[in-house]
Amino acid sequence: MKLIKLAFTGLLVSGLLTGCTKEETKVEQPKTDETKVEQVKTEAEVNDPKNWRDVSTPEGFNSYGIETTLEAWIAFHAEDIAKTTVVKEYYPKAERIRNEMRYFRIQGDDLQKDFENLEVLQTLMGNLDYSIAVAEEQGIETAETYDELKKAFRYFTELVHDIEIVINHDGKGETFGFTHQLDGKKVKEIETFIYID
């Protein structure tokens, strides 16, 4: 019995000693210039407001018979909204795009600002549409409000076009100059209309 205990204790001690003597050595590799450049490049990409990515979740989207991708969605609406000539359709078409934005989303500072401008324009059109309806009920002149609505819709349509150029054509093509993403020359004009006027 003592022999079994002695043998068992010997095995236990030798196992512990073996475990304790095996030290893991980590060899730290020196940072090369290539590693530093890669790290700087990655940080720059993360901080660049022009970088964007598609984070759409199109499950449940009514596809109009189109592919359920951000690219197909924005192309469909850019073409569809440009054909709209009836003033009574302005707000409903803009509202439909805004409602569908919950399915089609992006991450990226500048392009997000452009989508936010679309949302604000749609809200402005909703207010103008409501004002027109109330004024017409009361027999008040609405020509000035209609002009405002037409201008808002024109900005909305042209901004959708510019966003479509960004998403589907890597920013190459004719634009109206309304996107932050493409450093548009008319961003200040559209934002003055939206937020100040």
Short mmCIF file of C-alpha atoms in Angstrom, two decimals:
data_model
loop_
_atom_site.label_atom_id
_atom_site.label_comp_id
_atom_site.label_asym_id
_atom_site.label_seq_id
_atom_site.Cartn_x
_atom_site.Cartn_y
_atom_site.Cartn_z
CA MET A 1 0.00 0.00 0.00
CA LYS A 2 2.87 2.30 0.91
CA LEU A 3 4.50 1.43 -2.40
CA ILE A 4 1.36 2.42 -4.35
CA LYS A 5 1.14 5.72 -2.45
CA LEU A 6 4.81 6.40 -3.07
CA ALA A 7 4.49 5.64 -6.79
CA PHE A 8 1.35 7.76 -7.09
CA THR A 9 3.00 10.67 -5.23
CA GLY A 10 6.07 10.36 -7.46
CA LEU A 11 3.94 10.53 -10.60
CA LEU A 12 2.03 13.52 -9.27
CA VAL A 13 5.19 15.42 -8.33
CA SER A 14 6.91 14.66 -11.64
CA GLY A 15 3.79 15.81 -13.51
CA LEU A 16 3.74 19.06 -11.59
CA LEU A 17 7.45 19.61 -12.09
CA THR A 18 7.16 18.93 -15.79
CA GLY A 19 4.27 21.41 -16.06
CA CYS A 20 6.17 24.04 -14.12
CA THR A 21 9.36 23.75 -16.11
CA LYS A 22 7.72 24.24 -19.49
CA GLU A 23 7.70 27.98 -19.87
CA GLU A 24 6.12 29.49 -22.86
CA THR A 25 8.39 31.96 -24.47
CA LYS A 26 6.87 34.56 -26.66
CA VAL A 27 9.13 35.92 -29.26
CA GLU A 28 8.10 39.47 -29.90
CA GLN A 29 8.73 40.39 -33.45
CA PRO A 30 10.07 43.82 -33.96
CA LYS A 31 7.69 46.25 -35.64
CA THR A 32 8.81 46.92 -39.12
CA ASP A 33 8.06 49.99 -41.17
CA GLU A 34 5.62 47.89 -43.18
CA THR A 35 3.63 47.04 -40.03
CA LYS A 36 3.55 50.69 -38.99
CA VAL A 37 2.40 51.81 -42.45
CA GLU A 38 -0.37 49.21 -42.47
CA GLN A 39 -1.57 50.34 -39.04
CA VAL A 40 -1.56 54.02 -40.05
CA LYS A 41 -3.40 53.18 -43.27
CA THR A 42 -6.08 51.26 -41.34
CA GLU A 43 -6.58 54.13 -38.88
CA ALA A 44 -6.84 56.62 -41.75
CA GLU A 45 -9.48 54.46 -43.45
CA VAL A 46 -11.54 54.29 -40.27
CA ASN A 47 -11.38 58.05 -39.76
CA ASP A 48 -12.01 59.02 -43.40
CA PRO A 49 -15.53 60.50 -43.68
CA LYS A 50 -15.63 59.46 -47.35
CA ASN A 51 -15.44 55.75 -46.57
CA TRP A 52 -18.85 54.16 -46.42
CA ARG A 53 -20.34 50.72 -46.35
CA ASP A 54 -23.72 49.17 -46.92
CA VAL A 55 -25.42 47.99 -43.71
CA SER A 56 -28.81 47.35 -45.27
CA THR A 57 -31.25 44.82 -43.82
CA PRO A 58 -33.80 44.42 -46.65
CA GLU A 59 -35.80 41.54 -45.14
CA GLY A 60 -39.47 42.42 -45.50
CA PHE A 61 -38.92 45.07 -48.18
CA ASN A 62 -41.57 45.32 -50.91
CA SER A 63 -39.21 45.08 -53.84
CA TYR A 64 -41.29 46.53 -56.73
CA GLY A 65 -39.93 43.57 -58.66
CA ILE A 66 -36.33 44.74 -58.20
CA GLU A 67 -33.40 43.06 -56.54
CA THR A 68 -33.36 43.81 -52.81
CA THR A 69 -30.00 45.56 -52.71
CA LEU A 70 -29.06 49.13 -51.90
CA GLU A 71 -27.79 49.57 -55.45
CA ALA A 72 -31.02 48.40 -57.11
CA TRP A 73 -33.19 50.34 -54.65
CA ILE A 74 -31.50 53.70 -55.16
CA ALA A 75 -31.32 53.19 -58.95
CA PHE A 76 -35.05 52.41 -59.07
CA HIS A 77 -35.96 55.54 -57.10
CA ALA A 78 -33.56 57.83 -58.94
CA GLU A 79 -35.23 56.86 -62.20
CA ASP A 80 -38.79 56.77 -60.84
CA ILE A 81 -38.71 60.09 -59.00
CA ALA A 82 -37.17 61.92 -61.96
CA LYS A 83 -40.30 61.03 -63.99
CA THR A 84 -42.67 62.58 -61.44
CA THR A 85 -44.40 65.68 -62.76
CA VAL A 86 -47.66 65.79 -60.80
CA VAL A 87 -47.32 68.02 -57.74
CA LYS A 88 -49.75 65.91 -55.71
CA GLU A 89 -47.30 62.97 -56.06
CA TYR A 90 -44.25 64.86 -54.75
CA TYR A 91 -44.72 64.25 -51.07
CA PRO A 92 -45.99 60.62 -51.30
CA LYS A 93 -43.00 59.62 -53.45
CA ALA A 94 -40.54 61.30 -51.09
CA GLU A 95 -42.28 59.72 -48.11
CA ARG A 96 -42.02 56.27 -49.67
CA ILE A 97 -38.26 56.66 -50.09
CA ARG A 98 -37.87 57.85 -46.52
CA ASN A 99 -39.93 54.96 -45.16
CA GLU A 100 -37.80 52.49 -47.09
CA MET A 101 -34.59 53.94 -45.68
CA ARG A 102 -35.06 51.69 -42.66
CA TYR A 103 -34.23 48.75 -44.95
CA PHE A 104 -31.45 50.42 -46.93
CA ARG A 105 -28.85 52.07 -44.76
CA ILE A 106 -25.20 52.97 -44.92
CA GLN A 107 -22.43 53.83 -42.51
CA GLY A 108 -20.05 56.63 -43.40
CA ASP A 109 -20.05 60.21 -42.16
CA ASP A 110 -20.45 62.16 -45.40
CA LEU A 111 -22.93 59.85 -47.12
CA GLN A 112 -24.99 59.68 -43.91
CA LYS A 113 -25.23 63.49 -43.99
CA ASP A 114 -26.60 63.22 -47.52
CA PHE A 115 -29.25 60.71 -46.43
CA GLU A 116 -30.11 62.96 -43.49
CA ASN A 117 -30.63 65.85 -45.92
CA LEU A 118 -33.04 63.63 -47.87
CA GLU A 119 -35.00 62.95 -44.69
CA VAL A 120 -35.19 66.63 -43.78
CA LEU A 121 -36.31 67.55 -47.32
CA GLN A 122 -39.04 64.92 -47.10
CA THR A 123 -40.20 66.33 -43.76
CA LEU A 124 -40.21 69.84 -45.23
CA MET A 125 -42.31 68.62 -48.17
CA GLY A 126 -44.73 67.03 -45.72
CA ASN A 127 -45.14 70.34 -43.92
CA LEU A 128 -45.62 72.22 -47.18
CA ASP A 129 -48.12 69.63 -48.44
CA TYR A 130 -50.11 69.97 -45.21
CA SER A 131 -49.99 73.79 -45.39
CA ILE A 132 -51.31 73.70 -48.95
CA ALA A 133 -54.18 71.38 -47.99
CA VAL A 134 -55.20 73.59 -45.05
CA ALA A 135 -54.87 76.81 -47.06
CA GLU A 136 -56.95 75.42 -49.94
CA GLU A 137 -59.67 74.34 -47.49
CA GLN A 138 -59.82 77.89 -46.21
CA GLY A 139 -59.63 79.46 -49.68
CA ILE A 140 -56.22 81.02 -49.06
CA GLU A 141 -53.76 81.62 -51.93
CA THR A 142 -51.18 78.81 -52.11
CA ALA A 143 -49.01 79.78 -55.11
CA GLU A 144 -45.99 80.68 -52.95
CA THR A 145 -46.25 77.45 -50.95
CA TYR A 146 -46.54 75.44 -54.18
CA ASP A 147 -43.35 77.11 -55.44
CA GLU A 148 -41.60 76.14 -52.20
CA LEU A 149 -42.84 72.55 -52.54
CA LYS A 150 -41.64 72.36 -56.15
CA LYS A 151 -38.22 73.67 -55.14
CA ALA A 152 -37.98 71.17 -52.26
CA PHE A 153 -38.94 68.34 -54.60
CA ARG A 154 -36.38 69.43 -57.19
CA TYR A 155 -33.66 69.40 -54.52
CA PHE A 156 -34.88 66.01 -53.29
CA THR A 157 -34.86 64.53 -56.81
CA GLU A 158 -31.41 65.89 -57.61
CA LEU A 159 -29.99 64.69 -54.29
CA VAL A 160 -31.36 61.18 -54.91
CA HIS A 161 -29.68 61.30 -58.33
CA ASP A 162 -26.34 62.35 -56.81
CA ILE A 163 -26.54 59.62 -54.15
CA GLU A 164 -27.25 57.07 -56.89
CA ILE A 165 -24.08 58.22 -58.69
CA VAL A 166 -22.12 57.68 -55.46
CA ILE A 167 -23.53 54.22 -54.76
CA ASN A 168 -23.71 52.74 -58.26
CA HIS A 169 -21.00 54.59 -60.17
CA ASP A 170 -18.31 55.25 -57.54
CA GLY A 171 -19.03 58.96 -57.82
CA LYS A 172 -18.20 59.08 -61.52
CA GLY A 173 -20.77 60.80 -63.68
CA GLU A 174 -22.68 64.05 -63.90
CA THR A 175 -24.08 65.29 -60.62
CA PHE A 176 -25.98 68.31 -59.42
CA GLY A 177 -23.38 68.97 -56.72
CA PHE A 178 -25.57 68.37 -53.65
CA THR A 179 -23.66 65.63 -51.81
CA HIS A 180 -21.17 65.88 -49.01
CA GLN A 181 -19.77 62.56 -50.24
CA LEU A 182 -18.61 64.11 -53.51
CA ASP A 183 -17.73 67.50 -52.00
CA GLY A 184 -20.55 69.04 -54.02
CA LYS A 185 -20.36 72.72 -54.80
CA LYS A 186 -24.05 73.21 -53.97
CA VAL A 187 -24.18 71.53 -50.56
CA LYS A 188 -24.36 74.93 -48.86
CA GLU A 189 -27.22 75.95 -51.17
CA ILE A 190 -29.35 72.92 -50.35
CA GLU A 191 -28.61 73.11 -46.63
CA THR A 192 -29.42 76.82 -46.55
CA PHE A 193 -32.78 76.01 -48.14
CA ILE A 194 -33.40 73.15 -45.71
CA TYR A 195 -32.23 74.59 -42.43
CA ILE A 196 -32.26 78.39 -42.75
CA ASP A 197 -34.90 79.51 -45.24
#
